[in-house]
Amino acid sequence: MQVQPHSPPELLAAYAARPDRYDELCQRIGSVIVVRPHWREFHRALEAMPAGELAARRAALRRQIHENGITYNVYADPRGFERPWELDLLPYILPAAEWAQIEAAVTQRATLFNRILADLYGEQTLLQQGLIPPALIYGHSGFLRALVGAKPPRGLFLHLYAVDLARSPDGRWWVVADRTQAPSGAGYALENRSVVARVLPELYRAAGVEPLAPFFEGFRDSLAELAPADAGAGEDPLIVVMTPGPYNETYFEHAFLAREMGFPLVEGQDLTVRDEKVWLRTLDGLRRVHVILRRVDDIWCDPLELRDDSTLGVAGLVAAVRAGTVTVANALGSGILETGALLGYLPRLCEHLLGQKLKMPSVATWWCGEPAACAYALEHLRELVVKPACPTIGEGPVFCRDLPAAELDALAARIAARPFDFVAQEMVNISQAPVLAADGEVPGRRAQDEGGAHGLVARNIGLRVFAAAGADGFRVLPGGLTRVASEADMRIVSMQHGGGSKDAWVLASPARQRPLARIVPGQLAPPAQGARVLGLSSRVAENFFWLGRYSERADAAARLGRETLARLGESGGAGGPDEDSEVAAVLLALCQRRNMLAAAREPEATDGAAATPPAPLAQALFDPGLSGSVVASLRQVLRLAALVRDRLSPDSWRIYNRLAEFATAPEHTPRLGDALQRLDESLLSLVTLSGFVIESMPRDAGWRFLSIGRRIERLQFLAAALSALLLAPCAGGLKALLAVTDAELRYRSRHARGLAPQPVAELVMLDADNPRALRYQLDSLAEHVALLPDGQALAAPLRRQLAALDALALCDCFVHELAEARTRATPQARHCEPLRAVLADIWTCGNALADALAQRYFTHLDARSRATLSL
């Protein structure tokens, strides 16, 4: 039925309020469909927007998502972990009175579940009294027998709880599922709020929305209070966020929450268990871990006592939990409560444990492990939804009304054969809410009208609500995460099925309204006063090191490729074709040595520049299959930046994110002009990134290893470029050398009489004030490496190379050798060998230093020496 009066016809032209579903936007009053009272102010504001404004704001929202790098990995999507997060421009609005009922029900349910876990892993009186069938618990893989008897601090098993709610056609809220292992979505809810509040600032301010930050601040503080009893007096508890890694679907959220709350983001390989205590491997040595906020499911957390093929967990973690030396949030074994088989027993359990009626019912559920429930389910199978009793078996819900008769009979046979494995639930038509129509989705309207779509359509929604434990009980996040079906009438509302999300606005009651808090990235992080700086984990240090190397490698590839393309384009034209061809041949050989260009076949190896016209080189520069190409290097930069995302500020991440557009291979071989422009734009982004590192990145261990990586890569590129171009037999080599080392302007400002070998060599090799000079790299590397733990020994070879460079510069024949090398017919002249030898030694020194750093700080071949390492 179409919405009639009290609704602007343009905005709601395609919006249909259906009688078989509860509509969150509209309600029926008599024979008229009108907008609900708590939506009216927001609805009027939308109506008042000029033509095209909604489309413009949606474009701003998508741009903000892209710049913030908000992603969600849908495994079936070819974009993988680069898939952008789906967020609708319009929020989901809940009035204060209705939210108060939801809040109370979720608080009760979280408290109940914590009591159930305490009993299941404690005295097990609920099993003894028959309030929960023992077969349901002992037959479920989510019940971890190794954790029976473990007692977490303050008796808290659940620290963060999530529940999926849906509204039935009569307007009542029902619980669909519970999330108790590692609930996801709270970080996305916070980021949704940040984006929508920025795109709709005036509507957000006018609505008087409950803020989200206090929930996360309270959760952060409560984790700090969970340090084990054996923690040293006055010792700051170390809290870490344990993630499965960057390929997990919600990795963005892991990094986002770690950064916002000020906790290190770690993987299982970063942690080790010694003497039944958990330690973090850092450059400073081992640091005791007191609390682990895990985002890894139970069964993967310990390959020693749980799943032996897991590479995501920490061997010995279960033993440390039993010993009480570490707190894991949520407690290991809490996944048992995610089974739908328990839902039917909760009303009695609530009365028994809390002395209260259950405030919000679950969707009617039958565990087929009970004969009577199984008989009912088989009799009414066509009307029900069948789910696995143990979610780990990997099967999704089955809507039986959609099955052909033969498939329905097959399902019934499977249930009869293994009834304990199945749960049957009543099918509920969940509510729908308005979303901004996609371009061309409004019938009868063209996508270009008014700048794009300007209408609302209905989509099914579900609400995930979060509760966090605190000193005074559980506190509920106002609103939570609203999930939206991707298509009309889609029954499954799931992000893995292509669904989207909404920001959930809980309208504050007049008594609770407060000044609007500005959303600031990083505002949840604890104050730094008096806090000890945490040592960097070896994995993160290595990622920063290679991030620096690949950033500089991409920069060098772009500069070398740009100069080579320019020379190839100019060779054969007026004004010196011979010189350009000769220099281009030298540059092409350098490109091949750096794996930027496939090596020429033997018969063509002597053809020089004539064998490689600009087009093949332009294609090779953007070929991801060549390890030294610009695109391949940029892809590595983006990969490594994602691995240290929790340590990158939002501004720095935006810079990295903008590099993504240059990390894709062009569909067709670019023309010379297009290739040069793309290289210029890539360099501009890389220079911006380099400037940010210099000016804004904190001078911590991560910055130091990133800087070391950059300096090693630049050192080796300079050594190779000097060897190839300074001693080249053609006059254009000096000009090309200045171009690829970004030294042209500095040289012209010093020497107005033209190019000469000695001043070029002094500028690019020996100038201690030139950040692109060979000596500058050696000086900087020696300084950085010496400040590392036990770094003085590693810096010694660098100082020897500096001495060799100084000795070469003071040699009386240095100028004579350079001049003579440029007049001989071949660069292999005997008098050039001392200079070539020094450059070769410097290049080798860079490799040796990289290997030494890896052995000393990254690979931990000697675990005992790492345990005793200290600054």
Short mmCIF file of C-alpha atoms in Angstrom, two decimals, residues 221-475:
data_model
loop_
_atom_site.label_atom_id
_atom_site.label_comp_id
_atom_site.label_asym_id
_atom_site.label_seq_id
_atom_site.Cartn_x
_atom_site.Cartn_y
_atom_site.Cartn_z
CA ASP A 221 38.12 0.87 31.72
CA SER A 222 36.47 -2.40 32.76
CA LEU A 223 39.07 -4.41 30.83
CA ALA A 224 41.84 -2.59 32.70
CA GLU A 225 40.32 -3.80 35.97
CA LEU A 226 40.47 -7.47 34.96
CA ALA A 227 44.21 -7.98 35.44
CA PRO A 228 44.94 -11.27 37.27
CA ALA A 229 45.59 -11.20 40.97
CA ASP A 230 49.29 -12.03 40.50
CA ALA A 231 49.96 -8.85 38.49
CA GLY A 232 52.71 -6.80 40.11
CA ALA A 233 51.74 -3.93 42.37
CA GLY A 234 51.76 -0.68 40.47
CA GLU A 235 52.23 -2.52 37.18
CA ASP A 236 50.21 -1.17 34.28
CA PRO A 237 48.10 -4.02 32.91
CA LEU A 238 48.89 -4.85 29.30
CA ILE A 239 45.71 -5.38 27.28
CA VAL A 240 45.93 -6.65 23.72
CA VAL A 241 43.39 -7.26 20.95
CA MET A 242 44.02 -10.67 19.37
CA THR A 243 42.97 -10.89 15.71
CA PRO A 244 43.00 -13.81 13.25
CA GLY A 245 44.70 -11.49 10.77
CA PRO A 246 43.95 -9.23 7.81
CA TYR A 247 41.93 -11.80 5.87
CA ASN A 248 39.23 -12.06 8.51
CA GLU A 249 35.96 -10.46 7.39
CA THR A 250 35.96 -7.90 10.22
CA TYR A 251 39.69 -7.11 10.36
CA PHE A 252 38.96 -3.42 9.86
CA GLU A 253 36.98 -3.44 13.10
CA HIS A 254 39.78 -5.19 14.98
CA ALA A 255 42.30 -2.55 13.91
CA PHE A 256 39.81 0.27 14.45
CA LEU A 257 38.95 -0.71 18.03
CA ALA A 258 42.58 -1.39 18.92
CA ARG A 259 43.57 2.06 17.70
CA GLU A 260 40.60 3.85 19.26
CA MET A 261 41.02 2.23 22.68
CA GLY A 262 44.82 2.35 22.68
CA PHE A 263 45.45 -1.42 22.80
CA PRO A 264 48.09 -3.23 20.70
CA LEU A 265 46.65 -5.37 17.91
CA VAL A 266 48.35 -8.76 17.94
CA GLU A 267 48.15 -12.08 16.17
CA GLY A 268 48.72 -15.45 17.76
CA GLN A 269 52.33 -15.55 16.52
CA ASP A 270 53.08 -12.38 18.51
CA LEU A 271 52.32 -14.14 21.79
CA THR A 272 54.02 -16.95 23.64
CA VAL A 273 53.33 -18.83 26.88
CA ARG A 274 56.16 -19.28 29.38
CA ASP A 275 55.62 -20.70 32.88
CA GLU A 276 51.83 -20.58 32.30
CA LYS A 277 51.95 -16.84 31.64
CA VAL A 278 51.26 -15.10 28.34
CA TRP A 279 53.96 -12.83 26.94
CA LEU A 280 54.12 -10.46 24.01
CA ARG A 281 57.25 -10.67 21.87
CA THR A 282 58.62 -7.16 21.50
CA LEU A 283 61.88 -5.60 20.41
CA ASP A 284 62.53 -4.81 24.07
CA GLY A 285 62.08 -8.41 25.13
CA LEU A 286 59.03 -10.27 26.47
CA ARG A 287 56.22 -8.23 28.02
CA ARG A 288 53.65 -9.85 30.30
CA VAL A 289 50.11 -9.80 28.89
CA HIS A 290 47.34 -9.50 31.45
CA VAL A 291 44.14 -9.24 29.39
CA ILE A 292 43.37 -10.53 25.89
CA LEU A 293 40.36 -9.09 24.09
CA ARG A 294 40.01 -11.86 21.55
CA ARG A 295 38.46 -11.77 18.11
CA VAL A 296 39.31 -15.42 17.49
CA ASP A 297 36.68 -18.12 18.01
CA ASP A 298 37.12 -20.54 20.90
CA ILE A 299 38.27 -23.60 19.03
CA TRP A 300 41.13 -21.78 17.25
CA CYS A 301 42.66 -20.15 20.33
CA ASP A 302 45.03 -22.91 21.44
CA PRO A 303 46.48 -25.53 19.07
CA LEU A 304 47.84 -27.46 22.05
CA GLU A 305 44.55 -28.26 23.80
CA LEU A 306 41.84 -27.28 21.33
CA ARG A 307 42.21 -27.54 17.54
CA ASP A 308 45.68 -28.80 16.73
CA ASP A 309 45.75 -27.45 13.16
CA SER A 310 45.13 -23.87 14.22
CA THR A 311 47.73 -21.26 13.30
CA LEU A 312 45.65 -18.43 14.77
CA GLY A 313 45.99 -19.12 18.47
CA VAL A 314 48.64 -19.41 21.17
CA ALA A 315 49.95 -22.77 22.30
CA GLY A 316 49.44 -23.05 26.06
CA LEU A 317 46.75 -20.35 26.34
CA VAL A 318 44.24 -22.73 27.95
CA ALA A 319 46.80 -23.68 30.61
CA ALA A 320 47.44 -20.00 31.35
CA VAL A 321 43.70 -19.37 31.72
CA ARG A 322 43.36 -22.32 34.10
CA ALA A 323 46.29 -20.99 36.11
CA GLY A 324 44.56 -17.62 36.41
CA THR A 325 47.51 -15.65 35.01
CA VAL A 326 45.64 -14.08 32.09
CA THR A 327 42.09 -12.92 31.50
CA VAL A 328 40.52 -13.69 28.14
CA ALA A 329 37.50 -11.68 27.08
CA ASN A 330 35.18 -13.30 26.34
CA ALA A 331 36.11 -16.36 28.37
CA LEU A 332 37.16 -19.41 26.41
CA GLY A 333 34.18 -21.75 26.13
CA SER A 334 31.55 -19.03 26.01
CA GLY A 335 30.66 -20.07 22.47
CA ILE A 336 28.43 -22.81 23.87
CA LEU A 337 25.72 -20.20 24.42
CA GLU A 338 25.53 -19.34 20.71
CA THR A 339 23.60 -22.53 20.00
CA GLY A 340 19.93 -21.98 19.26
CA ALA A 341 19.20 -25.21 21.13
CA LEU A 342 19.29 -23.31 24.44
CA LEU A 343 16.67 -20.72 23.54
CA GLY A 344 13.70 -22.80 24.57
CA TYR A 345 15.11 -23.32 28.09
CA LEU A 346 15.84 -19.66 28.86
CA PRO A 347 12.46 -18.70 30.45
CA ARG A 348 12.86 -21.33 33.18
CA LEU A 349 16.55 -20.55 33.60
CA CYS A 350 15.80 -16.85 34.04
CA GLU A 351 13.26 -17.54 36.78
CA HIS A 352 15.62 -20.01 38.47
CA LEU A 353 18.81 -17.91 38.37
CA LEU A 354 17.47 -14.35 38.51
CA GLY A 355 14.01 -14.77 39.97
CA GLN A 356 12.56 -12.79 37.04
CA LYS A 357 10.43 -13.32 33.99
CA LEU A 358 12.36 -13.16 30.74
CA LYS A 359 11.76 -9.61 29.47
CA MET A 360 12.23 -10.34 25.79
CA PRO A 361 11.29 -13.73 24.37
CA SER A 362 13.26 -15.67 21.82
CA VAL A 363 11.77 -16.74 18.54
CA ALA A 364 9.91 -20.01 19.14
CA THR A 365 12.59 -22.70 18.98
CA TRP A 366 12.63 -26.49 19.20
CA TRP A 367 15.80 -28.47 19.82
CA CYS A 368 15.30 -31.72 17.99
CA GLY A 369 17.38 -33.59 20.56
CA GLU A 370 14.20 -33.82 22.66
CA PRO A 371 11.77 -36.41 21.23
CA ALA A 372 8.64 -34.27 21.64
CA ALA A 373 10.31 -31.25 20.03
CA CYS A 374 11.64 -33.40 17.19
CA ALA A 375 8.19 -34.86 16.52
CA TYR A 376 6.65 -31.37 16.41
CA ALA A 377 9.37 -30.10 14.08
CA LEU A 378 8.97 -32.99 11.65
CA GLU A 379 5.20 -32.59 11.64
CA HIS A 380 5.35 -28.83 10.91
CA LEU A 381 8.60 -28.82 8.94
CA ARG A 382 7.20 -26.92 5.96
CA GLU A 383 6.40 -23.93 8.22
CA LEU A 384 9.75 -23.75 10.03
CA VAL A 385 13.34 -22.62 9.57
CA VAL A 386 15.95 -25.29 10.30
CA LYS A 387 19.38 -24.37 11.66
CA PRO A 388 22.37 -26.35 12.91
CA ALA A 389 22.50 -26.82 16.66
CA CYS A 390 26.26 -26.40 16.45
CA PRO A 391 27.16 -23.43 14.21
CA THR A 392 30.65 -24.79 13.61
CA ILE A 393 29.37 -27.43 11.20
CA GLY A 394 29.07 -24.61 8.66
CA GLU A 395 25.47 -24.90 7.55
CA GLY A 396 23.22 -21.86 7.27
CA PRO A 397 19.48 -21.60 7.92
CA VAL A 398 17.12 -23.51 5.63
CA PHE A 399 13.72 -21.94 4.88
CA CYS A 400 11.65 -25.07 4.49
CA ARG A 401 8.76 -23.43 2.66
CA ASP A 402 11.13 -22.80 -0.27
CA LEU A 403 12.23 -26.45 -0.61
CA PRO A 404 10.89 -28.82 -3.24
CA ALA A 405 9.15 -31.86 -1.81
CA ALA A 406 12.10 -34.18 -2.45
CA GLU A 407 14.58 -31.88 -0.67
CA LEU A 408 12.17 -31.42 2.23
CA ASP A 409 11.89 -35.20 2.62
CA ALA A 410 15.68 -35.50 2.53
CA LEU A 411 16.01 -32.86 5.26
CA ALA A 412 13.42 -34.67 7.39
CA ALA A 413 15.39 -37.89 7.02
CA ARG A 414 18.59 -36.16 8.16
CA ILE A 415 16.81 -34.73 11.20
CA ALA A 416 15.37 -38.11 12.11
CA ALA A 417 18.80 -39.74 11.79
CA ARG A 418 20.69 -37.12 13.85
CA PRO A 419 18.13 -35.06 15.77
CA PHE A 420 20.73 -33.64 18.20
CA ASP A 421 22.32 -31.68 15.36
CA PHE A 422 19.27 -29.60 14.45
CA VAL A 423 17.20 -26.72 15.73
CA ALA A 424 13.84 -25.67 14.28
CA GLN A 425 12.52 -22.13 14.59
CA GLU A 426 9.34 -20.33 13.77
CA MET A 427 9.65 -18.15 10.68
CA VAL A 428 8.91 -14.50 11.37
CA ASN A 429 8.38 -11.76 8.81
CA ILE A 430 10.85 -9.20 10.16
CA SER A 431 10.30 -5.47 10.00
CA GLN A 432 11.28 -3.14 7.20
CA ALA A 433 12.83 0.33 7.27
CA PRO A 434 13.53 3.02 4.66
CA VAL A 435 16.78 3.14 2.72
CA LEU A 436 17.83 5.64 0.10
CA ALA A 437 17.06 4.17 -3.30
CA ALA A 438 19.91 3.24 -5.58
CA ASP A 439 20.29 5.02 -8.89
CA GLY A 440 17.45 4.00 -11.21
CA GLU A 441 15.70 1.97 -8.47
CA VAL A 442 12.69 4.30 -8.19
CA PRO A 443 10.21 3.17 -10.88
CA GLY A 444 9.61 5.63 -13.69
CA ARG A 445 12.62 7.80 -12.83
CA ARG A 446 15.92 8.08 -14.57
CA ALA A 447 19.15 7.80 -12.61
CA GLN A 448 20.31 11.21 -13.75
CA ASP A 449 17.17 13.01 -12.54
CA GLU A 450 18.00 15.44 -9.75
CA GLY A 451 21.56 14.20 -9.51
CA GLY A 452 20.59 10.59 -8.90
CA ALA A 453 18.06 8.79 -6.72
CA HIS A 454 15.84 10.94 -4.50
CA GLY A 455 13.41 8.43 -3.09
CA LEU A 456 13.03 5.87 -0.34
CA VAL A 457 12.45 2.14 -0.66
CA ALA A 458 11.78 -0.48 2.02
CA ARG A 459 14.28 -3.15 3.10
CA ASN A 460 14.17 -5.79 5.82
CA ILE A 461 16.32 -5.01 8.85
CA GLY A 462 17.71 -6.60 11.97
CA LEU A 463 19.22 -4.93 15.03
CA ARG A 464 22.35 -6.18 16.78
CA VAL A 465 22.58 -4.76 20.30
CA PHE A 466 25.74 -4.85 22.44
CA ALA A 467 26.24 -5.00 26.20
CA ALA A 468 29.57 -4.64 28.03
CA ALA A 469 30.32 -5.70 31.58
CA GLY A 470 31.34 -3.03 34.06
CA ALA A 471 31.75 -2.61 37.79
CA ASP A 472 28.00 -1.98 38.19
CA GLY A 473 26.74 -4.65 35.81
CA PHE A 474 26.19 -4.57 32.07
CA ARG A 475 25.89 -1.38 30.08
#
